[in-house]
PDB file of C-alpha atoms in Angstrom:
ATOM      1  CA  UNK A   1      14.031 171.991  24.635  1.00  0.00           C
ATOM      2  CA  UNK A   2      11.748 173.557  27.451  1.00  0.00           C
ATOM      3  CA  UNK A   3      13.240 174.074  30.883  1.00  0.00           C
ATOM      4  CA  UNK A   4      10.799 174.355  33.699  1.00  0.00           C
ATOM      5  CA  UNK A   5      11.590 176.383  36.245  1.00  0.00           C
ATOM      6  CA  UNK A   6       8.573 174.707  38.619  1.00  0.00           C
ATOM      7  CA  UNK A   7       8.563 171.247  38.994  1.00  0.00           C
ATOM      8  CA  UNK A   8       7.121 170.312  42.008  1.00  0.00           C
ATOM      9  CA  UNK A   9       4.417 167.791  43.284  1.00  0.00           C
ATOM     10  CA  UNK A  10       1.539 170.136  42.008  1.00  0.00           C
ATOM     11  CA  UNK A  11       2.872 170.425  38.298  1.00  0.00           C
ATOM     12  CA  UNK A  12       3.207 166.318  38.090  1.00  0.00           C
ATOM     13  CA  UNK A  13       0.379 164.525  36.895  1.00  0.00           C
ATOM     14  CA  UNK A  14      -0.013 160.832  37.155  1.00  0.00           C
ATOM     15  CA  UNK A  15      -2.287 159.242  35.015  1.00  0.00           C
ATOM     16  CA  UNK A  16      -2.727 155.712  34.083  1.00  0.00           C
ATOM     17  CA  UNK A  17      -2.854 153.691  30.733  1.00  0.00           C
ATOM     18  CA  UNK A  18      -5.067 150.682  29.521  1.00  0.00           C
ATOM     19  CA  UNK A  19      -3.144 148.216  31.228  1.00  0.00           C
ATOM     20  CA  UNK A  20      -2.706 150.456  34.628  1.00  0.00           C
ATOM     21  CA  UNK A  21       1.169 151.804  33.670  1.00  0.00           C
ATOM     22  CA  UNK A  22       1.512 154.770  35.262  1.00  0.00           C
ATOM     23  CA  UNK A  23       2.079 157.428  33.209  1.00  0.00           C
ATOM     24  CA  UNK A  24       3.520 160.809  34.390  1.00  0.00           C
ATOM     25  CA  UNK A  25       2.783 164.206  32.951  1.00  0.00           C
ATOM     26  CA  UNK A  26       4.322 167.767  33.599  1.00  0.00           C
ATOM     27  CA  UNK A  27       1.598 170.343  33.637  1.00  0.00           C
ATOM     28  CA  UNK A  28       1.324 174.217  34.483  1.00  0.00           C
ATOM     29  CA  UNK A  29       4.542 175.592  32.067  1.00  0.00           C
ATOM     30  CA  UNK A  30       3.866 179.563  33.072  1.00  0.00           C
ATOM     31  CA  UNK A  31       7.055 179.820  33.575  1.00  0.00           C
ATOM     32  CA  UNK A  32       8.663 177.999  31.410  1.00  0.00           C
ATOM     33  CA  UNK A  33      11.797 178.874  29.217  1.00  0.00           C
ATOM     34  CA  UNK A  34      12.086 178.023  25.626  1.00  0.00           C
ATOM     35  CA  UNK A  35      15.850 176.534  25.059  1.00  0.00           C
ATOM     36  CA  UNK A  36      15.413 177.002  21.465  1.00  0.00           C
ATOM     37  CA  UNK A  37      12.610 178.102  20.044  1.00  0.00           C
ATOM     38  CA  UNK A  38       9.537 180.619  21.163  1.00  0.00           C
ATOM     39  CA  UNK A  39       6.746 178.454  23.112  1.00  0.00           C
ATOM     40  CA  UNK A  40       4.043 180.716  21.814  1.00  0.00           C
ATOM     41  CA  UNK A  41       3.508 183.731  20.313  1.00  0.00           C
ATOM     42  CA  UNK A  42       2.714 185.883  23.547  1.00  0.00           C
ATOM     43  CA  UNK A  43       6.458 185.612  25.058  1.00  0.00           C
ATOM     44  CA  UNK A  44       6.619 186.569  28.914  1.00  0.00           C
ATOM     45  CA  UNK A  45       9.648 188.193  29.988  1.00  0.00           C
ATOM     46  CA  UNK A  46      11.101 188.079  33.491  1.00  0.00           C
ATOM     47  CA  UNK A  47      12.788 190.612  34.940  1.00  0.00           C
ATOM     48  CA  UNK A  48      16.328 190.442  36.054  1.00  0.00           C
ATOM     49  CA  UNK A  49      16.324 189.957  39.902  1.00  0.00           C
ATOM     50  CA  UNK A  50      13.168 188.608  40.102  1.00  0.00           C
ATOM     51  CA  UNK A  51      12.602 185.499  41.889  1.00  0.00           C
ATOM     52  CA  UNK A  52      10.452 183.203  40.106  1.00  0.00           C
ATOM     53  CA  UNK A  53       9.600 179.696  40.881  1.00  0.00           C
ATOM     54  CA  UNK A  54       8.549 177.777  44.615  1.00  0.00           C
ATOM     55  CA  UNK A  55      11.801 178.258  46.842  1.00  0.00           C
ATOM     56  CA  UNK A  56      11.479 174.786  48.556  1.00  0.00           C
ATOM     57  CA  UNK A  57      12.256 173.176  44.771  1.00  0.00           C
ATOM     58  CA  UNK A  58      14.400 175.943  43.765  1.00  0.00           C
ATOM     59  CA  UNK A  59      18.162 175.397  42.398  1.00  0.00           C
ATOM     60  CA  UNK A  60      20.765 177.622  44.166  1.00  0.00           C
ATOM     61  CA  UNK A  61      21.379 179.121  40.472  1.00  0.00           C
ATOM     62  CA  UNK A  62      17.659 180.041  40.207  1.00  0.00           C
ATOM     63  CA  UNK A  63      17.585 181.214  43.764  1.00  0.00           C
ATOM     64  CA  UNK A  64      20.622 183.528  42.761  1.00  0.00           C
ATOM     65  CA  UNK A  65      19.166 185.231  39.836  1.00  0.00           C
ATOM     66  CA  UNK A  66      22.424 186.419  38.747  1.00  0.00           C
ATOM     67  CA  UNK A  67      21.294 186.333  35.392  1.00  0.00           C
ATOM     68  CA  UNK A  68      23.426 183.042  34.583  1.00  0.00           C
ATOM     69  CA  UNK A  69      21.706 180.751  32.243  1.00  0.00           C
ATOM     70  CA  UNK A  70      20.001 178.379  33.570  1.00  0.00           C
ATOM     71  CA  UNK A  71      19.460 174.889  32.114  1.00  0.00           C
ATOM     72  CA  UNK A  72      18.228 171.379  32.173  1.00  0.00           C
ATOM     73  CA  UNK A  73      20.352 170.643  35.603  1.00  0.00           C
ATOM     74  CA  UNK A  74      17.628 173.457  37.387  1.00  0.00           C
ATOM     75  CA  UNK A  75      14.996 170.969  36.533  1.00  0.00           C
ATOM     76  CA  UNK A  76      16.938 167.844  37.957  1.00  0.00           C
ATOM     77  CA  UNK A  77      17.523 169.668  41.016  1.00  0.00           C
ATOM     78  CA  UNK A  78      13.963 170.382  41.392  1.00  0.00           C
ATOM     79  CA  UNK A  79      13.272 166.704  40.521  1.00  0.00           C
ATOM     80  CA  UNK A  80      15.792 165.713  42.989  1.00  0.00           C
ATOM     81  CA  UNK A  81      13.718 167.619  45.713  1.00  0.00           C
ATOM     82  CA  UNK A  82      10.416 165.852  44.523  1.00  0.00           C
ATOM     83  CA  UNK A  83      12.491 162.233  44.748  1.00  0.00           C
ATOM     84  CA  UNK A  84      13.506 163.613  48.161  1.00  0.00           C
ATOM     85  CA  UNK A  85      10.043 164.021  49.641  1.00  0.00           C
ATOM     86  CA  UNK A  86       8.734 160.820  47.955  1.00  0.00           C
ATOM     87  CA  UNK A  87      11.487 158.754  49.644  1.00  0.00           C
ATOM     88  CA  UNK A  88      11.109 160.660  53.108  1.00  0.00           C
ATOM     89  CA  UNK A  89       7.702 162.376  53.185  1.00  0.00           C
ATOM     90  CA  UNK A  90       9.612 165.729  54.045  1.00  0.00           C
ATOM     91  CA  UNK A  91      11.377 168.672  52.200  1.00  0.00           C
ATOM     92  CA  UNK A  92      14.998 168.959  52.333  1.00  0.00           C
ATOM     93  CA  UNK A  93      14.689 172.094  53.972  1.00  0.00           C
ATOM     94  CA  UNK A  94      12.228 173.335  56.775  1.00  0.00           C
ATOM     95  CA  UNK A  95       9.139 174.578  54.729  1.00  0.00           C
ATOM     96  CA  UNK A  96       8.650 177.265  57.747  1.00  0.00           C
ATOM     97  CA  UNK A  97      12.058 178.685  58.125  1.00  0.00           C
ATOM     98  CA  UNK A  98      12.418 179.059  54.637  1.00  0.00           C
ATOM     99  CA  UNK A  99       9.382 180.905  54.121  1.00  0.00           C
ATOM    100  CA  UNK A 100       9.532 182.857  57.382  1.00  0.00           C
ATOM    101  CA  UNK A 101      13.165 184.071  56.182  1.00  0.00           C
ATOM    102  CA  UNK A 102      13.916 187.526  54.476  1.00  0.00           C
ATOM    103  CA  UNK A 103      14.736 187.327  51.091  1.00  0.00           C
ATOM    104  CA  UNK A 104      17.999 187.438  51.064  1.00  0.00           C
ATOM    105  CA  UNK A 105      18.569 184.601  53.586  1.00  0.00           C
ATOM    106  CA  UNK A 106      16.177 182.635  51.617  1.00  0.00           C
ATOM    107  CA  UNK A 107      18.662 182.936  48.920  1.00  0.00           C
ATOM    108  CA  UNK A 108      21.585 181.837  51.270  1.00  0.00           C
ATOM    109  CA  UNK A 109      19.861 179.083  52.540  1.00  0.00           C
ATOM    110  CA  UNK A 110      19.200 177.356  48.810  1.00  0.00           C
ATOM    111  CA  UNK A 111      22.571 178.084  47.967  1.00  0.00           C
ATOM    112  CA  UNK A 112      24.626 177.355  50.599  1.00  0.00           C
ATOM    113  CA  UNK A 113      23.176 174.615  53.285  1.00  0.00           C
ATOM    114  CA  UNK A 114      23.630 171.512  52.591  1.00  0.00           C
ATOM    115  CA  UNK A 115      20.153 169.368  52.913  1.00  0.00           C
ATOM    116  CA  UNK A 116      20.547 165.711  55.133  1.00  0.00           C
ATOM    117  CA  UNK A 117      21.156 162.759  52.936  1.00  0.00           C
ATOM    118  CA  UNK A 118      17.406 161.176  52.894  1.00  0.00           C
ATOM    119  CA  UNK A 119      18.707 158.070  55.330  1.00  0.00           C
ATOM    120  CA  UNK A 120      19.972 160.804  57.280  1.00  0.00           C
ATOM    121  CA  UNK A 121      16.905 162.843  57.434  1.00  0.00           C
ATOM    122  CA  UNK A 122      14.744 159.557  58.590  1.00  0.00           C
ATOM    123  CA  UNK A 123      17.241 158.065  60.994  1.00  0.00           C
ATOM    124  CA  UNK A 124      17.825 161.714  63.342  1.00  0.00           C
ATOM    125  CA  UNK A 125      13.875 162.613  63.427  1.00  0.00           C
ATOM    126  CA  UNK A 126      13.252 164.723  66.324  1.00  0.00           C
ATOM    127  CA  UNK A 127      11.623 162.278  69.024  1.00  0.00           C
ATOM    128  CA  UNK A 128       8.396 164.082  69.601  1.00  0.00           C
ATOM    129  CA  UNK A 129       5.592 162.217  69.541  1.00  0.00           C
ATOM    130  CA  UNK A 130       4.258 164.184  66.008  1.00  0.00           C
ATOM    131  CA  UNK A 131       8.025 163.685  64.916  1.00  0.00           C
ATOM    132  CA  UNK A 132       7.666 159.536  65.892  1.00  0.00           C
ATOM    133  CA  UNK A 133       3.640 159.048  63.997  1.00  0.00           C
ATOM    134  CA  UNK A 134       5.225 160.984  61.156  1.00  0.00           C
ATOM    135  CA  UNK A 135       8.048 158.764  60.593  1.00  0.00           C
ATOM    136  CA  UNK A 136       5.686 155.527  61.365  1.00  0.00           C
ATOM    137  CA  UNK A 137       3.019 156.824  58.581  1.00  0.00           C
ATOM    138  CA  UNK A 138       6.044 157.787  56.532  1.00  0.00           C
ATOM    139  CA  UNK A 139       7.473 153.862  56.275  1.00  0.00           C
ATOM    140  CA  UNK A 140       3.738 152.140  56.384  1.00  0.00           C
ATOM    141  CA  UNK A 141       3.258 154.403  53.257  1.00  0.00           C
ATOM    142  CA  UNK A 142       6.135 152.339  51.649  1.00  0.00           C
ATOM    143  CA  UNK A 143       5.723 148.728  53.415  1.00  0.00           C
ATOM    144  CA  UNK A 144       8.400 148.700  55.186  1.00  0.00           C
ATOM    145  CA  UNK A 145       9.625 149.320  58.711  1.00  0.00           C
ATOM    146  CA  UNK A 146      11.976 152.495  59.848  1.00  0.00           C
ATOM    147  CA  UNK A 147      15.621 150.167  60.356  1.00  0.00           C
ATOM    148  CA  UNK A 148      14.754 148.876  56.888  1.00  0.00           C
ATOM    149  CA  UNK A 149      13.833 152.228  55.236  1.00  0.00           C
ATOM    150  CA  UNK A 150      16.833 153.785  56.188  1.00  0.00           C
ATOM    151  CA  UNK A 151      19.140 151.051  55.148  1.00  0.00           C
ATOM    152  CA  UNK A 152      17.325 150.718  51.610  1.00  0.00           C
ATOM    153  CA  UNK A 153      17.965 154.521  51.295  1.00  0.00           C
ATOM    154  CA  UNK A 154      21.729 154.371  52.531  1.00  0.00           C
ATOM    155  CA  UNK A 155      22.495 152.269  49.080  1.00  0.00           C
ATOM    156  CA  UNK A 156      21.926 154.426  45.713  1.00  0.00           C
ATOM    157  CA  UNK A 157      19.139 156.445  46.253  1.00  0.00           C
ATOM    158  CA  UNK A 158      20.839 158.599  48.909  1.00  0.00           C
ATOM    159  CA  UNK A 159      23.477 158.908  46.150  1.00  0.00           C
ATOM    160  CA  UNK A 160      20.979 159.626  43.460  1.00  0.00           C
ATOM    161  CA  UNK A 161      19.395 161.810  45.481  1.00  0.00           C
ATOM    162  CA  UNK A 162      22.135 164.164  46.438  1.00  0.00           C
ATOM    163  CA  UNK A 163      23.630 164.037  43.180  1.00  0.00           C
ATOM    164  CA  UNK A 164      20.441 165.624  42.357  1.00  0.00           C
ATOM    165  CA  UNK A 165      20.966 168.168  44.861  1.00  0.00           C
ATOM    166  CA  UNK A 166      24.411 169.349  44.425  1.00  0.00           C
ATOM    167  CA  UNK A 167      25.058 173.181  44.892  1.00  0.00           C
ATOM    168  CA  UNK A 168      27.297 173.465  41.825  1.00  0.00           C
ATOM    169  CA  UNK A 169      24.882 172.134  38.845  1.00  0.00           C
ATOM    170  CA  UNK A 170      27.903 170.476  36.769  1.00  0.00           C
ATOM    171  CA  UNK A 171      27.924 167.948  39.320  1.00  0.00           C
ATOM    172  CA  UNK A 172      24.123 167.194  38.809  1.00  0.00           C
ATOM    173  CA  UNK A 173      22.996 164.652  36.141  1.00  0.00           C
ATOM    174  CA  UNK A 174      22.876 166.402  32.981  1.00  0.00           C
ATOM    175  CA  UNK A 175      19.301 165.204  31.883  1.00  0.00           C
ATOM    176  CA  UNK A 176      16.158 162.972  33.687  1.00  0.00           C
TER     177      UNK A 176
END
């Protein structure tokens, strides 16, 4: 009943039980929405128009702010993004371009380009030498070797992935 509206690396806490389960938690809910109920007693409004959240996790419908509701599908794409850089080690989008952008294109950008599948984004690295140690810390992180990597992410998870990310949020999954 509480959509986030931030999920992102930061906000997820892992913590481990008694017999070394990992356990993940969701922390920092400032902005949070209330689906159906009040969270607390001191309600925050947001204004209409006003972008709220970390673009590089943003949906394209919270990046619009057209004053649409919003609902559990903004956090899956958000979740989709954090999957994304777990798989790859990278954003979906250029951290730098997207920040260095006006507002408005920033806006564009989340709701209209189309991020590489993850394979994708591993197999067409630029070959610069920073580009090349990336990748190799990138698969050593995950045991494996860059041919395999990409083939492991061509099966489902490229799938899962994108379904994540779709543009139109009845597309996405409709829960975690």
């Amino acid at each position: 009943g509480v959509l986030h509206r931030d999920l992102k690396p930061n906000n997820i806490l892992v913590t481990y039980d008694a017999e070394g389960h990992a356990i993940p938690k969701v922390i920092d809910f400032g902005i949070a929405k209330a689906l159906n109920q009040r969270l607390s007693e001191k309600t925050i409004f947001t204004e209409l128009g006003q972008m709220i959240g970390t673009p590089e996790y943003m949906s394209p419908e919270q990046a619009e702010m057209s004053g649409q509701d919003i609902d559990t599908r903004t956090d899956i794409y958000s979740l989709g993004v954090v999957l994304y850089v777990l798989l790859t080690g990278m954003l979906p989008f250029d951290s730098r371009a997207l920040r260095s952008a006006a507002y408005n294109e920033i806006q564009r950008m989340i709701r209209e380009t189309e991020p590489p599948k993850p394979s994708t984004r591993l197999s067409t690295m630029p070959a610069s030498e920073e580009s090349a140690q990336e990748l190799r810390n990138i698969v050593r992180a995950r045991r494996t070797d860059a041919r395999a990597m990409t083939g492991i992410l061509r099966r489902d998870l490229d799938w899962v992935v994108m379904r994540c990310l779709a543009k139109e949020r009845e597309r996405r999954y409709p829960s975690a």
